[in-house]
Every structure is written in structure tokens, then in C-alpha cells.
Short mmCIF file of C-alpha atoms in Angstrom, two decimals:
data_model
loop_
_atom_site.label_atom_id
_atom_site.label_comp_id
_atom_site.label_asym_id
_atom_site.label_seq_id
_atom_site.Cartn_x
_atom_site.Cartn_y
_atom_site.Cartn_z
CA MET V 10 0.00 0.00 0.00
CA GLU V 11 1.15 3.53 -0.72
CA ASP V 12 1.65 6.03 2.09
CA ASN V 13 -1.61 7.92 1.61
CA GLU V 14 -3.73 4.82 1.10
CA LEU V 15 -5.96 3.96 4.03
CA LEU V 16 -8.06 1.14 2.55
CA VAL V 17 -7.68 -0.98 -0.56
CA LEU V 18 -10.35 -3.40 -1.77
CA ARG V 19 -9.06 -5.86 -4.35
CA GLU V 20 -11.59 -7.84 -6.39
CA VAL V 21 -13.85 -8.11 -3.38
CA VAL V 22 -16.94 -10.32 -3.63
CA ALA V 23 -19.03 -9.90 -0.46
CA GLY V 24 -22.40 -11.01 0.86
CA TYR V 25 -24.01 -13.00 3.63
CA THR V 26 -25.21 -16.54 2.94
CA ARG V 27 -24.45 -15.92 -0.76
CA PRO V 28 -22.52 -13.26 -2.68
CA VAL V 29 -24.39 -9.96 -2.99
CA VAL V 30 -21.90 -7.63 -4.61
CA GLY V 31 -18.65 -7.67 -6.53
CA PRO V 32 -16.07 -8.16 -7.69
CA ILE V 33 -15.23 -4.59 -6.76
CA SER V 34 -11.86 -2.86 -6.46
CA LEU V 35 -11.49 0.42 -4.64
CA VAL V 36 -8.71 2.54 -3.19
CA VAL V 37 -9.47 4.98 -0.37
CA LYS V 38 -6.80 7.61 0.18
CA SER V 39 -6.53 10.23 2.90
CA GLY V 40 -8.39 13.40 2.03
CA GLN V 41 -10.86 11.59 -0.23
CA VAL V 42 -14.63 11.45 0.02
CA VAL V 43 -15.48 8.34 -1.98
CA GLY V 44 -19.10 8.04 -3.02
CA LEU V 45 -20.83 4.72 -3.69
CA GLY V 46 -23.95 5.25 -5.78
CA GLY V 47 -26.36 2.92 -7.47
CA PRO V 48 -29.87 1.52 -7.22
CA ASN V 49 -31.45 -0.07 -4.14
CA GLY V 50 -30.29 -3.63 -3.63
CA ALA V 51 -27.06 -3.16 -5.56
CA GLY V 52 -25.00 -4.04 -2.48
CA LYS V 53 -23.65 -0.62 -1.48
CA SER V 54 -24.23 -1.20 2.24
CA THR V 55 -22.75 -4.70 1.93
CA ILE V 56 -19.50 -3.16 0.69
CA LEU V 57 -19.31 -1.05 3.84
CA ARG V 58 -20.10 -4.08 5.98
CA SER V 59 -17.41 -6.13 4.27
CA ILE V 60 -14.92 -3.46 5.39
CA THR V 61 -16.09 -3.70 9.00
CA GLY V 62 -16.27 -7.49 8.99
CA MET V 63 -20.05 -7.76 9.28
CA ALA V 64 -20.46 -9.14 5.77
CA ARG V 65 -18.75 -12.28 4.52
CA LEU V 66 -15.86 -11.96 2.12
CA PHE V 67 -16.33 -14.66 -0.56
CA SER V 68 -13.24 -13.73 -2.54
CA GLY V 69 -10.72 -10.95 -2.97
CA ARG V 70 -9.07 -9.14 -0.11
CA ILE V 71 -9.22 -5.93 1.88
CA GLU V 72 -5.99 -4.24 2.88
CA ARG V 73 -5.80 -1.47 5.42
CA SER V 74 -3.10 0.80 6.74
CA GLU V 75 -2.15 -0.01 10.31
CA PRO V 76 -3.12 1.23 12.77
CA LEU V 77 -6.46 2.32 11.30
CA ARG V 78 -9.53 3.42 13.18
CA ILE V 79 -12.90 3.10 11.45
CA ALA V 80 -16.33 4.49 12.39
CA HIS V 81 -19.47 3.25 10.67
CA GLN V 82 -22.72 5.20 10.64
CA TRP V 83 -25.48 2.69 10.05
CA GLN V 84 -28.45 3.18 7.80
CA ARG V 85 -31.72 3.31 9.82
CA PRO V 86 -30.15 3.05 13.30
CA GLU V 87 -32.53 1.62 15.88
CA LEU V 88 -33.73 4.20 18.39
CA PRO V 89 -34.38 2.37 21.70
CA PRO V 90 -37.74 3.49 23.08
CA GLU V 91 -36.85 3.66 26.77
CA LEU V 92 -33.14 4.15 27.17
CA ALA V 93 -32.33 7.29 29.14
CA LEU V 94 -28.87 7.67 27.62
CA LEU V 95 -28.16 11.36 27.02
CA GLY V 96 -27.16 12.72 23.63
CA ARG V 97 -23.68 13.56 24.90
CA GLU V 98 -23.25 10.02 26.28
CA LEU V 99 -24.01 8.52 22.86
CA TYR V 100 -21.85 11.13 21.13
CA ALA V 101 -18.86 10.28 23.32
CA LEU V 102 -19.04 6.51 22.77
CA LEU V 103 -16.69 6.60 19.77
CA GLY V 104 -14.38 9.17 21.33
CA ALA V 105 -15.92 12.40 20.01
CA ASP V 106 -15.77 15.34 22.44
CA PRO V 107 -19.27 16.64 23.29
CA ALA V 108 -17.83 20.02 24.32
CA HIS V 109 -16.69 20.62 20.74
CA ALA V 110 -19.74 19.21 18.99
CA PRO V 111 -21.22 21.27 16.12
CA SER V 112 -23.67 23.88 17.39
CA ILE V 113 -26.60 22.27 15.57
CA ILE V 114 -26.50 19.26 17.89
CA GLN V 115 -25.59 21.08 21.11
CA PRO V 116 -29.29 21.26 22.17
CA LEU V 117 -29.47 17.46 21.75
CA MET V 118 -26.59 16.80 24.12
CA SER V 119 -28.61 17.11 27.32
CA LEU V 120 -31.67 15.27 25.96
CA PRO V 121 -32.31 11.56 26.54
CA LEU V 122 -32.44 9.52 23.37
CA TYR V 123 -36.13 8.69 23.75
CA ARG V 124 -36.94 12.38 23.28
CA LEU V 125 -35.14 12.62 19.94
CA SER V 126 -36.89 12.34 16.61
CA GLY V 127 -35.62 9.85 14.04
CA GLY V 128 -33.87 12.65 12.17
CA GLN V 129 -32.20 14.04 15.29
CA PHE V 130 -31.00 10.56 16.28
CA GLN V 131 -29.64 9.99 12.78
CA LEU V 132 -27.84 13.34 12.84
CA LEU V 133 -26.37 12.64 16.29
CA GLN V 134 -25.02 9.26 15.18
CA THR V 135 -23.68 10.67 11.93
CA LEU V 136 -21.82 13.50 13.62
CA ALA V 137 -20.58 11.19 16.40
CA CYS V 138 -18.85 9.18 13.66
CA LEU V 139 -17.59 12.22 11.73
CA CYS V 140 -16.26 13.96 14.85
CA SER V 141 -14.67 10.81 16.28
CA PRO V 142 -10.90 10.24 15.93
CA ALA V 143 -11.55 7.59 13.22
CA GLN V 144 -9.39 8.02 10.11
CA VAL V 145 -11.98 6.34 7.89
CA VAL V 146 -15.67 7.12 8.32
CA LEU V 147 -18.17 4.88 6.57
CA MET V 148 -21.52 6.61 6.08
CA ASP V 149 -24.61 4.74 4.94
CA GLU V 150 -27.35 6.99 3.58
CA PRO V 151 -26.52 9.80 6.01
CA THR V 152 -29.02 12.20 4.40
CA ASN V 153 -32.05 10.07 5.33
CA ASN V 154 -34.46 11.98 7.62
CA LEU V 155 -32.25 15.09 7.72
CA ASP V 156 -33.73 18.56 7.27
CA GLY V 157 -32.10 21.46 5.39
CA GLY V 158 -30.06 22.82 8.29
CA ALA V 159 -28.68 19.40 9.17
CA LEU V 160 -27.81 18.74 5.51
CA ASP V 161 -25.91 22.04 5.38
CA VAL V 162 -23.86 21.06 8.44
CA LEU V 163 -23.13 17.63 6.99
CA SER V 164 -22.12 19.19 3.67
CA ALA V 165 -19.79 21.67 5.39
CA MET V 166 -18.14 18.93 7.43
CA LEU V 167 -17.52 16.81 4.34
CA HIS V 168 -15.92 19.77 2.56
CA GLU V 169 -13.78 20.63 5.59
CA LEU V 170 -12.59 17.06 6.11
CA ASP V 171 -9.14 16.80 7.66
CA PRO V 172 -6.69 15.83 4.87
CA SER V 173 -5.46 12.89 6.96
CA ARG V 174 -8.93 11.32 7.01
CA ALA V 175 -11.30 9.80 4.45
CA VAL V 176 -15.00 9.15 4.07
CA VAL V 177 -16.75 6.38 2.15
CA LEU V 178 -20.27 7.60 1.54
CA VAL V 179 -23.19 5.47 0.37
CA SER V 180 -26.21 7.29 -0.98
CA HIS V 181 -28.94 6.76 -3.48
CA GLU V 182 -29.01 10.55 -4.06
CA LEU V 183 -26.70 11.03 -7.01
CA SER V 184 -26.87 14.84 -6.75
CA PHE V 185 -25.60 14.71 -3.14
CA LEU V 186 -22.77 12.40 -4.11
CA GLU V 187 -21.77 14.54 -7.09
CA LYS V 188 -21.78 17.66 -4.93
CA HIS V 189 -19.68 16.33 -2.04
CA CYS V 190 -17.51 13.46 -3.24
CA THR V 191 -14.01 13.65 -4.65
CA ASP V 192 -14.42 10.20 -6.23
CA LEU V 193 -17.55 8.38 -7.28
CA VAL V 194 -18.20 4.69 -7.92
CA GLU V 195 -21.43 3.35 -9.33
CA VAL V 196 -22.44 -0.01 -7.89
CA ARG V 197 -24.69 -1.86 -10.32
CA ALA V 198 -27.28 -4.43 -9.34
CA MET A 24 -48.03 -9.80 64.91
CA ASN A 25 -44.67 -11.25 63.93
CA ASP A 26 -42.70 -8.04 64.32
CA TRP A 27 -40.26 -9.69 66.74
CA LEU A 28 -39.28 -12.09 63.96
CA LEU A 29 -37.72 -9.21 62.06
CA PHE A 30 -34.94 -9.09 64.61
CA ASP A 31 -34.52 -12.84 64.97
CA PRO A 32 -30.85 -13.77 64.30
CA LEU A 33 -32.14 -16.59 62.08
CA PHE A 34 -33.28 -14.04 59.53
CA ARG A 35 -30.10 -11.96 59.41
CA VAL A 36 -28.33 -14.03 56.78
CA PRO A 37 -31.42 -14.41 54.56
CA PHE A 38 -32.06 -10.67 54.83
CA LEU A 39 -28.49 -9.83 53.83
CA VAL A 40 -28.54 -12.36 50.97
CA GLY A 41 -31.68 -10.77 49.58
CA LEU A 42 -30.34 -7.25 50.04
CA LEU A 43 -27.13 -8.00 48.16
CA LEU A 44 -29.04 -9.83 45.44
CA ALA A 45 -31.51 -6.95 45.09
CA ALA A 46 -28.64 -4.59 44.23
CA GLY A 47 -26.69 -7.10 42.14
CA LEU A 48 -29.66 -8.35 40.10
CA SER A 49 -30.87 -4.79 39.45
CA LEU A 50 -27.43 -3.84 38.10
CA VAL A 51 -27.22 -6.87 35.82
CA GLY A 52 -30.86 -6.30 34.84
CA ALA A 53 -29.99 -2.76 33.70
CA LEU A 54 -27.43 -4.17 31.27
CA LEU A 55 -29.86 -6.83 30.07
CA ARG A 56 -32.56 -4.21 29.44
CA MET A 57 -30.13 -1.93 27.64
CA ARG A 58 -29.33 -4.83 25.31
CA ASN A 59 -33.01 -5.77 25.03
CA GLU A 60 -32.17 -9.25 26.36
CA TRP A 61 -34.25 -9.17 29.52
CA LEU A 62 -36.27 -12.25 28.55
CA ALA A 63 -33.02 -14.23 28.62
CA ALA A 64 -33.02 -13.80 32.40
CA LEU A 65 -36.31 -15.66 32.76
CA GLY A 66 -35.11 -18.42 30.44
CA LEU A 67 -31.86 -18.86 32.34
CA SER A 68 -33.64 -18.81 35.71
CA HIS A 69 -35.91 -21.66 34.65
CA ILE A 70 -33.05 -23.69 33.22
CA ALA A 71 -31.12 -23.10 36.46
CA ALA A 72 -34.16 -24.32 38.43
CA ALA A 73 -34.28 -27.50 36.33
CA GLY A 74 -30.54 -28.03 36.85
CA GLY A 75 -30.94 -27.54 40.59
CA MET A 76 -33.77 -30.08 40.67
CA LEU A 77 -31.71 -32.57 38.65
CA ALA A 78 -28.84 -32.14 41.10
CA ALA A 79 -31.18 -32.76 44.05
CA PHE A 80 -32.47 -35.86 42.26
CA LEU A 81 -28.89 -37.11 41.87
CA HIS A 82 -28.01 -36.14 45.47
CA LEU A 83 -25.58 -33.46 44.27
CA PRO A 84 -25.40 -29.83 45.47
CA VAL A 85 -28.23 -27.76 43.97
CA LEU A 86 -25.80 -24.93 43.21
CA VAL A 87 -23.67 -27.21 41.01
CA GLY A 88 -26.66 -28.43 39.02
CA ALA A 89 -28.06 -24.92 38.57
CA PHE A 90 -24.74 -23.50 37.36
CA GLY A 91 -24.15 -26.48 35.08
CA ALA A 92 -27.54 -26.32 33.38
CA ALA A 93 -27.61 -22.52 32.99
CA GLY A 94 -23.99 -22.52 31.80
CA ALA A 95 -24.83 -25.16 29.18
CA ALA A 96 -27.78 -23.03 28.04
CA ILE A 97 -25.50 -20.01 27.61
CA LEU A 98 -23.03 -22.10 25.59
CA VAL A 99 -25.82 -23.32 23.32
CA ARG A 100 -27.10 -19.75 22.96
CA SER A 101 -23.68 -18.45 21.99
CA ALA A 102 -23.32 -21.19 19.37
CA LEU A 103 -26.55 -20.19 17.60
CA PRO A 104 -26.18 -17.68 14.74
CA LYS A 105 -29.11 -15.57 15.92
CA VAL A 106 -31.02 -15.70 19.18
CA GLY A 107 -34.48 -14.25 19.72
CA ASN A 108 -37.41 -14.32 22.08
CA SER A 109 -38.55 -17.70 20.71
CA HIS A 110 -35.36 -19.31 22.00
CA TYR A 111 -35.87 -17.78 25.45
CA ALA A 112 -39.49 -18.97 25.43
CA VAL A 113 -38.28 -22.52 24.74
CA MET A 114 -35.83 -22.21 27.65
CA ILE A 115 -38.63 -21.07 29.98
CA LEU A 116 -40.95 -23.91 28.99
CA LEU A 117 -38.17 -26.51 29.08
CA GLY A 118 -36.97 -25.39 32.50
CA TRP A 119 -40.45 -25.22 33.98
CA SER A 120 -41.57 -28.65 32.76
CA ALA A 121 -38.26 -30.34 33.61
CA THR A 122 -38.26 -28.90 37.13
CA LEU A 123 -41.77 -30.09 37.93
CA LEU A 124 -41.43 -33.46 36.19
CA LEU A 125 -38.18 -34.28 37.98
CA GLY A 126 -39.78 -33.18 41.24
CA SER A 127 -42.60 -35.66 40.79
CA PHE A 128 -40.06 -38.51 41.08
CA MET A 129 -38.73 -37.32 44.46
CA ASP A 130 -40.08 -37.45 47.99
CA HIS A 131 -39.74 -33.72 48.61
CA GLY A 132 -39.73 -32.79 44.94
CA ARG A 133 -42.81 -30.65 45.12
CA THR A 134 -41.37 -28.53 47.95
CA ILE A 135 -38.03 -28.13 46.18
CA GLY A 136 -39.77 -27.29 42.92
CA GLU A 137 -41.91 -24.64 44.57
CA SER A 138 -38.92 -23.07 46.28
CA LEU A 139 -36.92 -23.03 43.03
CA LEU A 140 -39.69 -21.67 40.84
CA LEU A 141 -41.96 -19.66 43.08
CA GLY A 142 -39.41 -18.56 45.61
CA GLN A 143 -38.43 -18.48 49.26
CA LEU A 144 -35.66 -16.68 51.06
CA TYR A 145 -35.58 -17.97 54.59
CA PHE A 146 -33.36 -20.96 53.84
CA ALA A 147 -30.42 -18.92 52.60
CA TYR A 148 -27.11 -19.71 54.31
CA ALA A 149 -23.48 -18.61 54.35
CA PRO A 150 -22.68 -19.94 50.81
CA HIS A 151 -25.57 -17.92 49.41
CA LEU A 152 -24.27 -14.88 51.30
CA PHE A 153 -20.75 -15.23 49.93
CA GLY A 154 -22.10 -15.78 46.43
CA ALA A 155 -24.40 -12.76 46.58
CA ALA A 156 -21.63 -10.55 48.00
CA ALA A 157 -19.23 -11.70 45.28
CA LEU A 158 -21.84 -11.05 42.58
CA LEU A 159 -22.44 -7.49 43.76
CA LEU A 160 -18.78 -6.71 44.33
CA ILE A 161 -17.69 -8.04 40.94
CA THR A 162 -20.58 -6.40 39.10
CA MET A 163 -19.84 -3.02 40.69
CA SER A 164 -16.13 -3.41 39.93
CA VAL A 165 -16.51 -4.29 36.25
CA PHE A 166 -19.50 -2.03 35.52
CA PRO A 167 -17.43 1.08 34.53
CA TRP A 168 -15.38 -1.10 32.16
CA LEU A 169 -18.23 -3.22 30.85
CA SER A 170 -21.07 -0.78 30.24
CA PRO A 171 -19.30 1.52 27.71
CA ARG A 172 -18.36 -1.55 25.66
CA LEU A 173 -21.88 -2.92 25.73
CA LEU A 174 -23.32 0.52 24.89
CA THR A 175 -20.93 0.90 21.95
CA ALA A 176 -21.91 -2.55 20.68
CA ARG A 177 -25.59 -1.59 21.04
CA PHE A 178 -25.39 1.64 19.01
CA PHE A 179 -22.45 0.92 16.70
CA PRO A 180 -22.70 -2.87 16.32
CA ASP A 181 -19.63 -3.35 14.14
CA TYR A 182 -17.31 -0.81 15.76
CA HIS A 183 -15.27 -3.40 17.63
CA ALA A 184 -15.04 -5.75 14.65
CA ALA A 185 -14.11 -2.90 12.29
CA ASN A 186 -11.29 -1.86 14.60
CA ARG A 187 -10.16 -5.39 15.42
CA ILE A 188 -10.92 -4.91 19.07
CA ARG A 189 -11.44 -8.24 20.81
CA THR A 190 -15.05 -8.65 21.86
CA TRP A 191 -14.77 -11.95 23.70
CA PRO A 192 -13.49 -10.46 27.00
CA TYR A 193 -16.53 -8.29 27.60
CA ARG A 194 -18.92 -10.82 26.10
CA VAL A 195 -17.62 -13.55 28.41
CA VAL A 196 -17.72 -11.27 31.47
CA PHE A 197 -21.29 -10.23 30.67
CA ALA A 198 -22.35 -13.85 30.09
CA LEU A 199 -20.79 -14.90 33.42
CA LEU A 200 -22.50 -12.07 35.28
CA THR A 201 -25.85 -12.96 33.72
CA LEU A 202 -25.32 -16.65 34.52
CA THR A 203 -24.32 -15.97 38.13
CA ALA A 204 -27.18 -13.54 38.69
CA ALA A 205 -29.75 -15.96 37.28
CA VAL A 206 -28.40 -18.97 39.22
CA LEU A 207 -27.89 -17.25 42.58
CA GLY A 208 -31.21 -15.48 42.24
CA THR A 209 -33.02 -18.72 41.43
CA ILE A 210 -31.58 -20.84 44.23
CA SER A 211 -31.87 -18.02 46.79
CA ILE A 212 -35.20 -16.34 46.04
CA GLY A 213 -36.72 -18.46 43.23
CA ALA A 214 -36.89 -18.21 39.44
CA PHE A 215 -39.85 -15.84 39.17
CA PRO A 216 -38.84 -13.43 41.95
CA ALA A 217 -35.29 -13.40 40.55
CA PHE A 218 -36.64 -12.56 37.12
CA ALA A 219 -38.80 -9.84 38.66
CA MET A 220 -35.70 -8.38 40.31
CA LEU A 221 -33.80 -8.46 37.01
CA PHE A 222 -36.64 -7.04 34.92
CA VAL A 223 -38.70 -4.55 36.95
CA PRO A 224 -36.10 -2.22 38.53
CA PRO A 225 -34.59 -1.12 35.18
CA TRP A 226 -38.05 -1.12 33.59
CA VAL A 227 -38.97 1.52 36.15
CA GLY A 228 -35.58 3.16 36.73
CA PHE A 229 -34.94 3.87 33.05
CA VAL A 230 -37.97 6.17 32.83
CA LEU A 231 -37.59 7.89 36.22
CA VAL A 232 -34.46 9.93 35.48
CA ASP A 233 -32.34 10.87 32.48
CA GLY A 234 -28.72 9.85 31.96
CA TRP A 235 -27.17 6.38 31.92
CA ALA A 236 -25.51 6.42 35.36
CA ARG A 237 -28.48 8.07 37.05
CA SER A 238 -30.99 5.65 35.49
CA VAL A 239 -28.88 2.67 36.56
CA SER A 240 -28.70 4.09 40.11
CA ALA A 241 -32.46 4.62 40.09
CA SER A 242 -32.92 0.99 39.03
CA VAL A 243 -30.84 -0.25 41.96
CA ALA A 244 -32.74 2.03 44.36
CA VAL A 245 -36.08 0.67 43.13
CA GLY A 246 -34.87 -2.91 43.57
CA VAL A 247 -33.47 -2.38 47.06
CA VAL A 248 -36.45 -0.42 48.39
CA ALA A 249 -38.93 -2.96 47.01
CA TYR A 250 -36.90 -5.82 48.51
CA VAL A 251 -36.68 -4.33 52.01
CA ALA A 252 -40.41 -3.55 51.96
CA ALA A 253 -41.21 -7.10 50.77
CA PHE A 254 -39.02 -8.73 53.42
CA VAL A 255 -40.64 -6.76 56.24
CA LEU A 256 -44.16 -7.18 54.89
CA ALA A 257 -43.79 -10.92 54.29
CA ILE A 258 -42.66 -11.50 57.88
CA LEU A 259 -45.05 -9.09 59.56
CA ILE A 260 -48.19 -10.46 57.97
CA ASP A 261 -46.90 -13.97 57.33
CA LEU A 262 -47.10 -14.01 53.54
CA PRO A 263 -44.92 -15.97 51.07
CA PHE A 264 -41.87 -13.85 50.28
CA GLY A 265 -41.61 -14.47 46.51
CA PRO A 266 -45.12 -13.33 45.56
CA VAL A 267 -44.91 -10.35 47.95
CA LEU A 268 -41.62 -9.23 46.38
CA THR A 269 -42.97 -9.61 42.86
CA ALA A 270 -46.17 -7.74 43.74
CA LEU A 271 -44.27 -4.87 45.37
CA LEU A 272 -41.89 -4.62 42.44
CA LEU A 273 -44.84 -4.44 40.09
CA LEU A 274 -46.34 -1.75 42.32
CA THR A 275 -43.27 0.40 41.66
CA GLY A 276 -44.39 0.28 38.03
CA SER A 277 -46.89 2.98 38.99
CA LEU A 278 -43.88 5.32 39.10
CA ARG A 279 -43.69 4.96 35.32
CA PHE A 280 -47.25 6.23 35.03
CA LEU A 281 -46.58 9.13 37.42
CA THR A 282 -43.41 10.05 35.54
CA ALA A 283 -45.29 10.05 32.23
CA LEU A 284 -47.95 12.33 33.77
CA ARG A 285 -45.29 14.70 35.12
CA ARG A 286 -43.53 14.88 31.77
CA ARG A 287 -46.78 15.52 29.92
CA GLY A 288 -47.62 18.26 32.40
CA SER A 289 -44.27 19.97 32.00
CA GLU A 290 -44.55 19.77 28.20
CA LEU A 291 -48.03 21.33 28.25
CA SER A 292 -46.91 24.14 30.54
CA GLY A 293 -43.85 24.88 28.38
CA ASP A 294 -43.05 28.49 27.52
CA ASP A 295 -44.40 29.28 24.02
CA SER A 296 -44.22 33.09 24.22
CA HIS A 297 -41.63 33.14 21.44
CA ILE A 298 -44.14 31.77 18.94
CA ASN A 299 -46.03 34.29 16.84
CA TYR A 300 -49.40 32.60 16.30
CA LEU A 301 -50.87 33.43 12.90
CA PRO A 302 -54.59 33.31 12.09
CA PRO A 303 -55.74 29.94 10.80
CA ILE A 304 -55.76 29.46 7.06
CA GLN A 305 -59.17 28.93 5.53
CA ALA A 306 -59.26 26.25 2.90
CA LYS A 307 -60.28 27.62 -0.47
CA GLN A 308 -63.84 26.66 -1.31
CA ASP A 309 -64.42 25.03 -4.61
CA ASP A 310 -67.30 26.95 -6.15
CA GLY A 311 -67.21 25.10 -9.45
#
């Protein structure tokens, strides 16, 4: 791997009980925002999960720079109905500092999770990943449920990404990917 | 009145065993509820009861049988690719039927079965006391290490795998705590009261206050207060301890209702002076 390469996927075929996607080859370098576009069911989320080890690797290999810290924002995260964890407690789980959280989520920091809407919970999880010390942030449909103000914050953070870090961004919104990604890959069904 | 019995030295050890278990089971119950695995506690309790009965049948220590059976159940559970409520339901039914069927082949089987399933506390001795003290001490010691890992796994399920952080240490510790809580609870106060102590305190405590540490503390407080009240009440008016404890724990559920009322009241009385209310919009009438 070259110095600025954080992740390299070589001819990866991934899935669960059977292959879902691939073969796909991809290089993620520091400073990049790599977009994965394509129709529903094409296997975009499975690619992210193959990187984290949640999906099965049928063939190919995934190389990573060492040490590498990864954060993964899940699509449709489950909001527990009766867990009195505060926003700042969730935010800090991956090592993000609540005191320096973006102002848009500061009001959420002192609220218990059960009082958050689906969009607020999604935003909190997304920013917890982005503001964590992870060098590679995997984001799965981060724009779901977000309103205009939250989208603006997300957009600004992607554009101001630290050059030592990288984002792999899955979205079905091609316009969002084209606007914010430095590199774009179409995943076909 | 049996109020003098409260101070009888015979009841000191049982009282302390129950007190330690009330705190320990509430703590473990908070973790189980956070992971949405609270039904596992009832399944394990029933399997432990069946193991205890089998041990009595074979003239072995009840504790050994209960630990062996519940430990085997946890091993089977960990070997399955996905575990859900159906599996825990099977454990409950299997444990219940095995306990009572084995009891029917023994002279005092019915009494042992009732004490294991329905509960008693007054025959707790020094081994129960040491076990309960160890459970509470170990749970309190590992809680600050264990709970952030379990919370991370709950909200970011692949974080540890993605970062090649070993998960087996905290998974094993959590499984051992759950196993020990279910077994000690079952052989000391019975399967159903032990389940009530694992389930109800966090069910109530998690809605009383906000914040992880405060809601866990509230859960322990609910468990301990309900236990002390049940112990006193059961002796004073000569009622079976297990059902009294379960009933009192359920009574604390009314705090959930009161908390919901209080929150609704504070939301309705919220300050809305910053809102500029506009006149309602009249829908345009179709005159065509």
C-alpha cells in the first residue's frame, strides 16, 4: 500500500449466505470522500459491511493501513424506546468530544435519546462518527431523515474534512454524491 | 403480629442475601434491558431451576446443578447464529416442565420445585451470602469497564469488529455475570422473583431519570427499596416472600405512570411566548 492509502479493496466479492456484490476494487486515500452510488439492492451497504467485517468476504481481499480506526454510521439506526442515555453520552461513545460538537447538535446533548426524533437521532449518530478520531468514516445513507439545516452542516463537514482522514459515503441521491464526493463509484445491481 | 421475627438472628443471613441480590440483580438487569435481552433472564432462571432439581435428584449440590444447566444453556445460545425471544421462550418452557417433572419422582420434589420456581428466602445460608456478595462486588467493579463496551456494541454494532478490538473479553464477562445472577437469584429467592428483580427495577428506573448512570442508580434504588419492603411485609403479615416481592416490584411500576404524567404536564406548561401565532388558514372553497 502507498503512504496515503488507508483502505484498498481488491476484487472483493461480499455477501451474507451468498454473494451480494462484486467483484469490486477500490482505493481509499486520505483526504478523499469516496461516493458509492447505485440503485437499491445493488449491495452498497454490503460493501461497507465487508470493510467492518459484518459481511462475509467470498473472494478478494481488503488491505488497510495499520493502525487504522474506522467508524461506521449505520443506515436506519434503531432508536431504543426507553433508554435514558443522554445525547452527549451517545456522542462520546466513539471518542468524540461533546464540548466541541457542532452547534446544531448542542441542544441534543442534554436530551435523553427517547426524546429525539428519528432525524435528530440519525444526525447525532452521523456527527458522532464524523467527529470521532476515526481516520476512515463509513456513512450509509446519512441524508435520510435530515432537514435542510442538518444537511448544510453535513455538507460543510464533508468539505472541511481533515486531509489525513477519508470518508466512504453510500447514498442513493446522485446529486448529493456529485456535490460532495471527490471520487464516485457506481455499484450496479 | 410477627414483628419480633424481624430481629430474629435466624433471619439476618437471609435478609443480607436478599439485600445483596436486590442490588446485584438490578445492576445486571440494567445491562440486560439496555441490550433488550431481559427475557433471557427468565429463560436462564428456569433452566437453572431444572438443573438444581436434577442435582437434588442425583443427590448433588443444587448450586452445582443450577450452574451447570444454565452454563450449558448459555453455551448453546452463543453457538446459535441468531437468538431471539422464541429461544428464550423454549428455555422457559423446558426449565419449567423439567423442574416439575423431575420433582414428581422425588419425595420432597414438590417442595423443592416450589422453592426453586416460586421462591423463598428464609433458607439462605453462608454460601448464598458469599455468592451474593461476590456477585455485587464483581458487578460493581466491572461495571465502569463493561457498560461503555456494551453501549458501543448496542449503538455501533460493528465498531469493535471494524477496529479489530477483541469482543470476547466483555462478552464472556457479561455472560458470566448474567449466569451468576440468574443462578444465585433462582436458588436463593426463586426463578420468578429473581426474574422480577432483574426485569422490573430497570423497567422503572430507566424512565424515572435521564442519563445512563443516574438511570442505573435509580434501578438499583427501586430494587433495594422494594426488597426491604417485601421482606418486612412478608414476615409481619406472614405471607410468602416471593409473591410479595414480585407484587411490590410491580407496584413500583406505577412510578412509570406518574413520571409520564409529570412529563406531559411539563410539556403542556412549556413556555411558548416566542411563537407568533398566525390566524388559521381557511381552505379555499371550490365553487365550481
